[in-house]
């Protein structure tokens, strides 16, 4: 039988009752906490004991500062006098154990205990988690993406599920802030009236449900990635998640080791930040590399599936092309993308003939309007700073002679650029070309698209 | 109504200061208070540590020496004043009850 087991443990930071209940349950079953890691806790097999565990919050203790060693040791010696032994801890949260029957609690003043918890959690949890929420959403990968880029996110399960992961995580963090605030208020009133802190079991089940959902969405995202882009990319996705988990586990251990070795607080924090930046940078590079590998691998089509080609618009005898074709879809919408790109031209100043189109099938309504809005706004791009003044962006064209209900043409510095958006019932089509547009191009595009829809 | 810091003392604060009328090692206070009150008042080690730190910061006790990690304290004039004020407040409460 194993002597050591590792268990995934994750509670809201103020849920000391949940942690204590878990540890006491494990102790009664003969498993005693040896080390509390970032995500996985180590238990060692021993005799079943009716131990009492106590989670203590020390706001003045830093995860980085070796100079805390003496005050921490002094505090521990006080606890030892009362029959409590320090077991493990992370930063401001320390776990003690007593095997005596009915031991005097470490914290007997509820007001002081509440104050210590508030300071510890505000400093070491709220601020970093707020930063994570901001980074998740500011980088364009958060749930707000659904409002800003629905056509990109909701037309494939890969995008939809990555939004589900970040959205669920964001919601879980925000809800836990709210719950903590409510618990704090309730506890403050209770303690002021001579009672004890409120129960921390509120939202415990909800928190676990969110965790399960995040893991489920992450697993489904890997599968969707594999299904839509190929098994190789599914493996990349799973590897990214695994690397992230190992990283979270490793950073905490590294910080603890530096602290134990006596490295100064400033140096410890600096190295930790540097490691985080390097690792996040490396993971980003891995994502970028896999994206470019995906892009490079897409040129494997013969063009037979294209509904329109360069030759429909311009004389292109003698020119050579490569083609790509991609289709994705979810229960909300589907996207068909095709590209024809000229190749085999050595002259760097030569004008290449490229054509690409996207056909987004989405039911008319609010979602349709948002997708159209996304594509029109994407056309503004980096030119927006002075573009609108010089006439850069999409302008609506007269669609009276077209099958399309509406048509837009992209203008660059006041001149048509060879990019169009056409709106049909249940479909939006975007076409980009690199050749000089002429008046008849829009009608030809409309004929080809209407025939294909 | 919120209690101003040390304007009134909790039971645990009161007994800690009472113990420190004589020089004592911090960790002995837990046992002494329990004995003094026949087990009625129990001070946890975490609460004791925090209160000693706060009392020292407020000038109500002073460290008199240390042996390894064990530090000794004794009450100061300021601490004596706070203790007496609390004692008199409690006496008034008893008188009000008896009236």
XYZ file of C-alpha atoms in Angstrom:
552
model
C 0.000 0.000 0.000
C 1.251 3.519 -0.764
C 2.735 5.546 2.112
C 2.296 8.880 0.413
C -0.550 10.300 -1.625
C -1.024 13.580 -3.432
C -4.459 15.105 -3.456
C -5.812 18.032 -5.431
C -6.962 20.607 -2.866
C -8.389 23.985 -3.714
C -10.626 26.037 -1.451
C -11.574 29.671 -1.422
C -8.844 31.390 0.609
C -11.169 32.339 3.474
C -12.714 28.849 3.737
C -10.584 27.749 6.679
C -13.416 25.534 7.969
C -13.407 23.553 4.722
C -9.654 23.031 4.897
C -9.757 22.046 8.567
C -12.650 19.612 7.997
C -10.807 17.975 5.102
C -7.557 17.577 7.043
C -9.329 16.171 10.107
C -11.252 13.714 7.940
C -8.033 12.557 6.296
C -6.318 12.241 9.690
C -9.125 10.030 10.981
C -8.523 7.842 7.933
C -4.796 7.711 8.721
C -3.575 10.275 6.186
C -1.642 13.168 7.685
C -0.769 16.375 5.889
C 2.917 16.648 5.073
C 3.009 19.521 2.595
C 0.418 21.977 1.260
C 1.356 22.783 -2.344
C -0.192 25.255 -4.780
C -2.626 22.708 -6.200
C -1.630 19.316 -4.817
C -1.200 18.504 -1.145
C 0.951 15.629 0.096
C -0.365 13.261 2.766
C 1.613 10.540 4.517
C 0.068 7.339 5.756
C 0.077 6.780 9.509
C -2.193 5.719 12.305
C -5.714 7.115 12.298
C -5.770 9.983 14.774
C -8.522 12.295 15.918
C -6.379 15.357 15.214
C -7.543 18.955 15.241
C -6.251 21.225 12.523
C -6.176 24.996 12.603
C -5.675 27.334 9.655
C -4.085 30.575 10.821
C -3.741 33.795 8.863
C -0.575 35.832 9.487
C -0.817 39.099 7.514
C 2.729 40.158 8.375
C 4.309 36.975 7.049
C 5.596 37.204 3.508
C 6.090 34.306 1.117
C 9.315 35.996 0.012
C 10.940 37.435 3.106
C 13.513 35.317 4.979
C 13.598 37.912 7.762
C 10.187 36.654 8.770
C 11.871 33.479 9.996
C 12.373 34.698 13.597
C 8.887 36.123 14.176
C 7.433 33.039 12.506
C 9.521 30.740 14.699
C 8.491 32.685 17.799
C 4.821 32.375 16.864
C 5.336 28.652 16.295
C 6.936 28.287 19.724
C 3.859 29.930 21.311
C 1.706 27.416 19.468
C 3.906 24.520 20.544
C 3.516 25.528 24.197
C -0.234 25.158 23.681
C 0.110 21.778 21.987
C -0.058 22.942 18.373
C 2.557 21.877 15.866
C 3.191 23.695 12.598
C 2.626 21.380 9.620
C 2.759 23.382 6.413
C 1.732 26.654 4.890
C 1.806 28.974 1.928
C 2.702 32.619 2.457
C 0.313 34.178 4.945
C -1.685 30.998 5.541
C -0.215 28.491 8.015
C -1.610 25.136 9.104
C -1.176 23.690 12.586
C -2.141 20.388 14.098
C -2.914 19.243 17.634
C -3.461 15.660 18.733
C -4.649 16.677 22.206
C -8.310 16.229 23.022
C -10.208 19.523 22.901
C -7.191 21.846 22.502
C -7.464 25.590 23.186
C -7.884 27.171 19.725
C -4.940 29.162 18.398
C -7.203 32.170 17.852
C -9.531 32.819 20.782
C -10.286 36.432 19.924
C -12.681 36.487 16.970
C -12.128 40.176 16.300
C -8.355 39.733 15.982
C -8.836 36.597 13.888
C -11.178 38.391 11.485
C -8.796 41.332 11.186
C -5.852 39.004 10.406
C -7.898 37.158 7.774
C -9.050 40.348 6.104
C -5.527 41.754 5.849
C -4.003 38.466 4.681
C -6.589 37.767 1.999
C -6.732 41.317 0.657
C -2.968 41.376 0.293
C -2.205 37.947 -1.044
C -5.350 36.879 -2.898
C -7.581 39.724 -4.004
C -4.902 41.780 -5.733
C -3.250 38.910 -7.685
C -6.621 37.426 -8.677
C -7.865 40.828 -9.858
C -4.719 41.062 -11.965
C -5.423 37.641 -13.492
C -9.011 38.649 -14.328
C -7.821 41.886 -15.941
C -5.111 40.072 -17.951
C -7.550 37.365 -19.073
C -9.985 39.914 -20.393
C -7.684 42.701 -21.545
C -5.710 40.402 -23.842
C -8.776 39.809 -25.977
C -9.268 36.253 -24.842
C -11.811 36.876 -22.127
C -15.580 36.344 -22.283
C -16.122 39.938 -23.518
C -14.711 38.652 -26.805
C -18.107 37.152 -27.519
C -19.523 40.668 -27.724
C -16.622 42.162 -29.678
C -15.652 39.283 -31.999
C -18.568 36.845 -32.186
C -17.806 35.769 -35.754
C -14.288 34.661 -34.774
C -15.197 33.059 -31.467
C -18.574 31.419 -32.045
C -17.989 29.919 -35.487
C -15.758 27.167 -34.108
C -15.869 25.029 -30.972
C -12.194 25.738 -30.299
C -12.902 29.458 -29.871
C -16.206 28.878 -28.104
C -14.704 26.538 -25.547
C -11.665 28.725 -24.850
C -14.153 31.512 -24.088
C -16.039 29.070 -21.855
C -12.844 28.367 -19.891
C -11.837 32.003 -19.431
C -15.438 33.093 -18.873
C -16.069 30.478 -16.199
C -12.775 31.295 -14.504
C -13.553 35.023 -14.555
C -17.038 34.439 -13.162
C -15.700 32.100 -10.449
C -13.123 34.648 -9.320
C -15.595 37.543 -9.338
C -18.217 35.534 -7.461
C -15.661 34.470 -4.867
C -14.808 38.169 -4.329
C -18.481 38.945 -3.794
C -18.948 35.972 -1.483
C -15.864 36.960 0.513
C -17.196 40.507 0.831
C -20.575 39.261 2.049
C -18.948 36.815 4.462
C -16.707 39.583 5.793
C -19.685 41.867 6.385
C -21.677 39.120 8.118
C -18.704 38.141 10.262
C -17.964 41.740 11.236
C -21.528 42.215 12.474
C -21.475 38.889 14.317
C -18.145 39.536 16.008
C -19.141 43.073 16.940
C -22.183 41.629 18.685
C -19.999 39.236 20.638
C -20.375 36.214 18.394
C -17.942 34.375 16.166
C -17.077 34.621 12.472
C -19.750 33.425 10.050
C -19.592 29.944 8.592
C -17.286 29.698 5.578
C -19.237 26.920 3.896
C -21.248 29.418 1.858
C -20.537 28.939 -1.852
C -18.234 25.968 -1.157
C -20.307 23.666 -3.360
C -20.730 26.403 -5.957
C -16.953 26.898 -6.052
C -16.407 23.185 -6.649
C -18.975 23.206 -9.436
C -17.122 26.038 -11.125
C -13.851 24.102 -10.808
C -15.378 21.033 -12.418
C -16.803 23.177 -15.223
C -13.420 24.782 -15.902
C -11.710 21.384 -16.096
C -14.482 20.027 -18.299
C -14.351 22.991 -20.696
C -10.554 22.784 -20.820
C -10.712 19.083 -21.721
C -13.383 19.730 -24.355
C -11.300 22.588 -25.746
C -8.379 20.199 -26.298
C -10.698 17.774 -28.079
C -12.233 20.549 -30.216
C -8.765 21.808 -31.089
C -7.792 18.289 -32.181
C -11.015 17.775 -34.137
C -10.938 21.112 -35.963
C -7.198 21.522 -36.533
C -5.765 18.030 -36.222
C -4.506 15.688 -33.500
C -1.136 17.459 -33.333
C -2.792 20.674 -32.196
C -4.951 18.855 -29.698
C -1.748 17.564 -28.138
C -0.311 21.103 -28.156
C -3.426 22.326 -26.336
C -3.183 19.587 -23.698
C 0.554 20.259 -23.318
C -0.139 23.977 -22.741
C -2.612 23.221 -19.973
C -0.216 20.749 -18.371
C 2.659 23.238 -18.565
C 0.483 25.887 -16.949
C -0.394 23.566 -14.074
C 3.244 22.550 -13.560
C 4.239 26.182 -13.677
C 1.726 27.192 -10.986
C 2.969 24.340 -8.789
C 6.609 25.082 -9.463
C 6.629 28.835 -8.840
C 5.365 28.436 -5.288
C 7.994 25.803 -4.496
C 10.753 27.911 -6.002
C 9.733 30.937 -3.893
C 9.663 28.804 -0.732
C 13.112 27.366 -1.428
C 14.622 30.792 -2.027
C 13.067 32.050 1.170
C 14.364 29.070 3.152
C 17.816 29.615 1.645
C 17.833 33.179 2.976
C 17.504 35.060 -0.321
C 16.352 38.629 0.314
C 12.681 39.524 -0.169
C 13.478 41.897 -3.039
C 15.638 39.348 -4.874
C 13.075 36.604 -4.324
C 10.255 38.741 -5.722
C 12.399 39.903 -8.640
C 13.393 36.390 -9.639
C 9.805 35.172 -9.298
C 8.534 37.967 -11.545
C 11.326 37.284 -14.059
C 10.495 33.570 -14.142
C 6.789 34.316 -14.616
C 7.567 36.687 -17.496
C 9.953 34.191 -19.173
C 7.605 31.241 -18.830
C 4.543 33.188 -19.983
C 6.643 34.477 -22.888
C 7.736 30.928 -23.767
C 4.154 29.658 -23.621
C 3.062 32.536 -25.843
C 5.829 31.653 -28.305
C 4.620 28.049 -28.288
C 1.106 29.221 -29.103
C 2.431 31.519 -31.865
C 4.642 28.728 -33.261
C 1.717 26.317 -33.345
C -0.426 28.978 -35.037
C 2.187 29.567 -37.758
C 2.666 25.827 -38.156
C -1.080 25.588 -38.609
C -0.988 28.419 -41.135
C 1.892 26.814 -43.059
C 0.117 23.511 -43.179
C -3.097 24.874 -44.594
C -1.843 25.260 -48.188
C -2.772 21.791 -49.217
C -5.806 22.342 -51.397
C -6.283 22.309 -55.133
C -8.801 25.119 -55.350
C -11.609 22.943 -56.670
C -13.839 23.954 -53.768
C -13.540 27.696 -54.350
C -16.748 29.417 -55.434
C -14.786 32.212 -57.112
C -11.218 32.626 -58.295
C -8.972 35.347 -59.636
C -9.651 34.197 -63.188
C -13.340 35.161 -62.730
C -12.223 38.787 -62.393
C -8.925 39.231 -64.216
C -6.892 37.726 -66.989
C -4.333 35.583 -65.149
C -2.875 33.200 -67.708
C 0.539 31.949 -66.668
C 0.126 32.757 -63.024
C 0.522 30.032 -60.406
C -1.418 29.740 -57.175
C -1.708 27.854 -53.935
C -5.047 27.327 -52.231
C -6.440 26.768 -48.799
C -9.921 25.902 -47.672
C -11.319 25.617 -44.178
C -14.763 25.030 -42.708
C -15.780 25.267 -39.075
C -19.136 25.489 -37.393
C -21.043 25.349 -34.175
C -24.720 25.207 -33.357
C -24.742 29.029 -33.598
C -23.023 29.682 -36.918
C -20.678 28.294 -39.521
C -17.708 29.796 -41.339
C -16.273 28.772 -44.670
C -12.911 30.331 -45.543
C -10.995 29.992 -48.781
C -7.845 31.607 -50.057
C -6.071 31.756 -53.393
C -2.533 33.127 -53.209
C -0.154 33.684 -56.095
C 3.203 31.877 -55.897
C 6.357 31.421 -57.916
C 7.102 35.113 -58.389
C 10.673 36.144 -57.680
C 10.327 39.866 -58.411
C 9.706 41.544 -55.028
C 8.024 44.516 -56.715
C 5.600 42.408 -58.717
C 1.895 42.899 -58.115
C 0.560 39.555 -56.862
C -2.991 38.380 -57.430
C -4.556 37.099 -54.253
C -8.199 36.460 -53.446
C -9.816 35.268 -50.239
C -13.347 35.058 -48.957
C -15.243 34.126 -45.831
C -18.857 33.013 -45.806
C -20.396 33.295 -42.373
C -23.790 31.626 -42.035
C -25.627 33.050 -39.049
C -29.372 33.503 -38.471
C -30.632 37.056 -38.857
C -31.026 38.908 -35.593
C -28.853 40.334 -32.877
C -25.996 37.877 -33.465
C -25.998 38.627 -37.197
C -25.753 42.360 -36.498
C -22.894 41.869 -34.030
C -20.929 39.747 -36.499
C -21.405 42.362 -39.209
C -20.334 45.032 -36.746
C -17.165 43.049 -35.956
C -16.150 42.748 -39.585
C -16.852 46.373 -40.345
C -14.847 47.533 -37.318
C -11.979 45.148 -38.152
C -11.596 47.055 -41.386
C -10.589 50.149 -39.509
C -7.520 48.419 -38.107
C -4.407 50.465 -37.424
C -5.503 53.292 -39.651
C -8.175 54.538 -37.284
C -5.969 57.168 -35.768
C -6.151 59.296 -38.865
C -7.995 56.965 -41.201
C -11.478 58.324 -40.751
C -10.342 61.806 -41.578
C -8.763 60.567 -44.794
C -11.679 58.260 -45.628
C -10.437 54.834 -44.544
C -12.992 52.218 -43.583
C -16.091 50.532 -44.934
C -18.756 52.565 -46.779
C -22.199 51.252 -47.652
C -22.831 50.832 -51.381
C -26.075 50.891 -53.323
C -27.327 47.292 -53.296
C -30.432 47.885 -55.458
C -29.057 45.827 -58.373
C -27.582 43.105 -56.195
C -28.939 39.897 -54.702
C -27.418 41.049 -51.406
C -29.550 43.155 -49.050
C -26.601 45.367 -48.210
C -23.081 45.823 -49.519
C -20.030 47.599 -48.144
C -16.793 48.490 -49.855
C -13.536 49.200 -48.095
C -11.862 52.507 -48.812
C -8.241 53.285 -48.125
C -7.417 56.976 -48.137
C -10.566 57.713 -50.096
C -10.112 55.007 -52.759
C -11.693 51.582 -53.027
C -9.302 48.906 -51.866
C -10.719 45.674 -53.280
C -12.389 44.391 -50.118
C -16.150 43.993 -49.787
C -18.750 42.817 -47.319
C -22.096 41.575 -48.623
C -25.121 40.822 -46.458
C -27.653 38.120 -47.390
C -30.470 36.640 -45.334
C -28.696 34.260 -42.985
C -25.201 34.935 -44.342
C -22.478 37.586 -44.369
C -19.698 37.345 -46.916
C -16.356 39.118 -46.870
C -14.160 39.116 -49.951
C -10.618 40.471 -50.160
C -8.601 40.903 -53.309
C -5.265 42.458 -54.122
C -6.026 43.614 -57.668
C -7.283 47.108 -58.493
C -11.074 46.993 -58.100
C -13.383 47.995 -60.956
C -17.115 48.748 -60.842
C -18.178 45.343 -62.147
C -16.260 43.396 -59.470
C -18.972 43.811 -56.848
C -21.704 42.520 -59.208
C -19.608 39.512 -60.176
C -18.926 38.691 -56.522
C -22.623 39.015 -55.747
C -23.530 36.610 -58.602
C -21.002 33.996 -57.457
C -21.999 34.208 -53.792
C -25.750 34.168 -54.422
C -25.313 31.052 -56.577
C -23.290 29.336 -53.852
C -25.607 30.158 -50.937
C -20.644 50.234 19.043
C -16.995 49.766 18.007
C -14.527 49.625 20.831
C -11.670 52.124 20.619
C -8.426 50.254 20.761
C -7.576 49.552 24.438
C -10.105 52.112 25.705
C -11.976 49.142 27.076
C -10.295 45.792 27.391
C -11.612 42.398 26.445
C -11.424 39.703 29.071
C -8.358 38.227 27.421
C -6.573 41.600 27.274
C -7.431 42.238 30.912
C -5.982 38.981 32.156
C -2.819 39.283 30.066
C -2.087 42.671 31.580
C -2.987 41.322 35.008
C -0.430 38.536 34.598
C 2.232 40.973 33.492
C 2.140 42.934 36.710
C 5.019 40.583 37.385
C 7.686 39.905 34.809
C 6.705 36.847 32.863
C 7.663 34.891 29.827
C 5.103 35.283 27.081
C 4.330 31.613 26.696
C 3.720 31.167 30.450
C 0.825 33.618 30.336
C -1.502 31.077 28.723
C -1.083 28.662 31.623
C -1.165 31.399 34.277
C -4.396 32.925 33.000
C -6.049 29.532 32.837
C -4.990 28.780 36.414
C -5.970 32.249 37.653
C -9.480 31.872 36.263
C -9.876 28.151 37.012
C -10.028 27.444 33.312
C -12.768 29.974 32.612
C -10.624 32.218 30.451
C -8.498 30.554 27.819
C -6.099 32.493 25.644
C -5.016 30.901 22.423
C -1.332 31.167 21.448
C -2.124 33.135 18.309
C -4.252 35.653 20.187
C -1.612 35.934 22.923
C 1.154 36.552 20.378
C -0.868 39.229 18.583
C -1.947 40.976 21.779
C 1.588 41.031 23.207
C 2.737 42.606 19.945
C -0.046 45.190 20.107
C 0.523 45.962 23.791
C 4.244 46.409 23.151
C 3.484 48.682 20.201
C 1.132 50.764 22.376
C 3.727 51.037 25.164
C 1.572 49.121 27.631
C 4.161 46.408 28.177
C 7.894 46.297 27.695
C 10.242 43.466 26.871
C 12.606 42.799 29.710
C 14.761 40.052 28.292
C 14.921 37.025 26.050
C 16.240 33.488 26.192
C 16.384 32.079 22.710
C 12.889 32.555 21.303
C 11.325 33.111 24.727
C 10.846 36.771 25.551
C 9.849 38.201 28.902
C 7.588 41.175 29.455
C 6.316 43.353 32.216
C 3.531 45.918 32.351
C 4.388 49.639 32.056
C 2.815 52.718 33.676
C 0.663 53.119 30.604
C -0.443 49.528 30.893
C -1.148 49.951 34.603
C -3.376 52.931 33.823
C -5.348 50.982 31.234
C -5.696 48.040 33.621
C -6.892 50.229 36.484
C -9.337 52.033 34.210
C -10.815 48.692 33.160
C -10.939 47.496 36.789
C -12.847 50.613 37.816
C -15.185 50.273 34.881
C -15.957 46.701 35.923
C -16.523 47.822 39.536
C -19.033 50.390 38.327
C -20.830 47.676 36.433
C -20.963 45.534 39.582
C -22.257 48.509 41.615
C -24.911 49.227 39.003
C -26.031 45.619 39.197
C -26.195 45.698 42.999
C -28.079 49.015 43.139
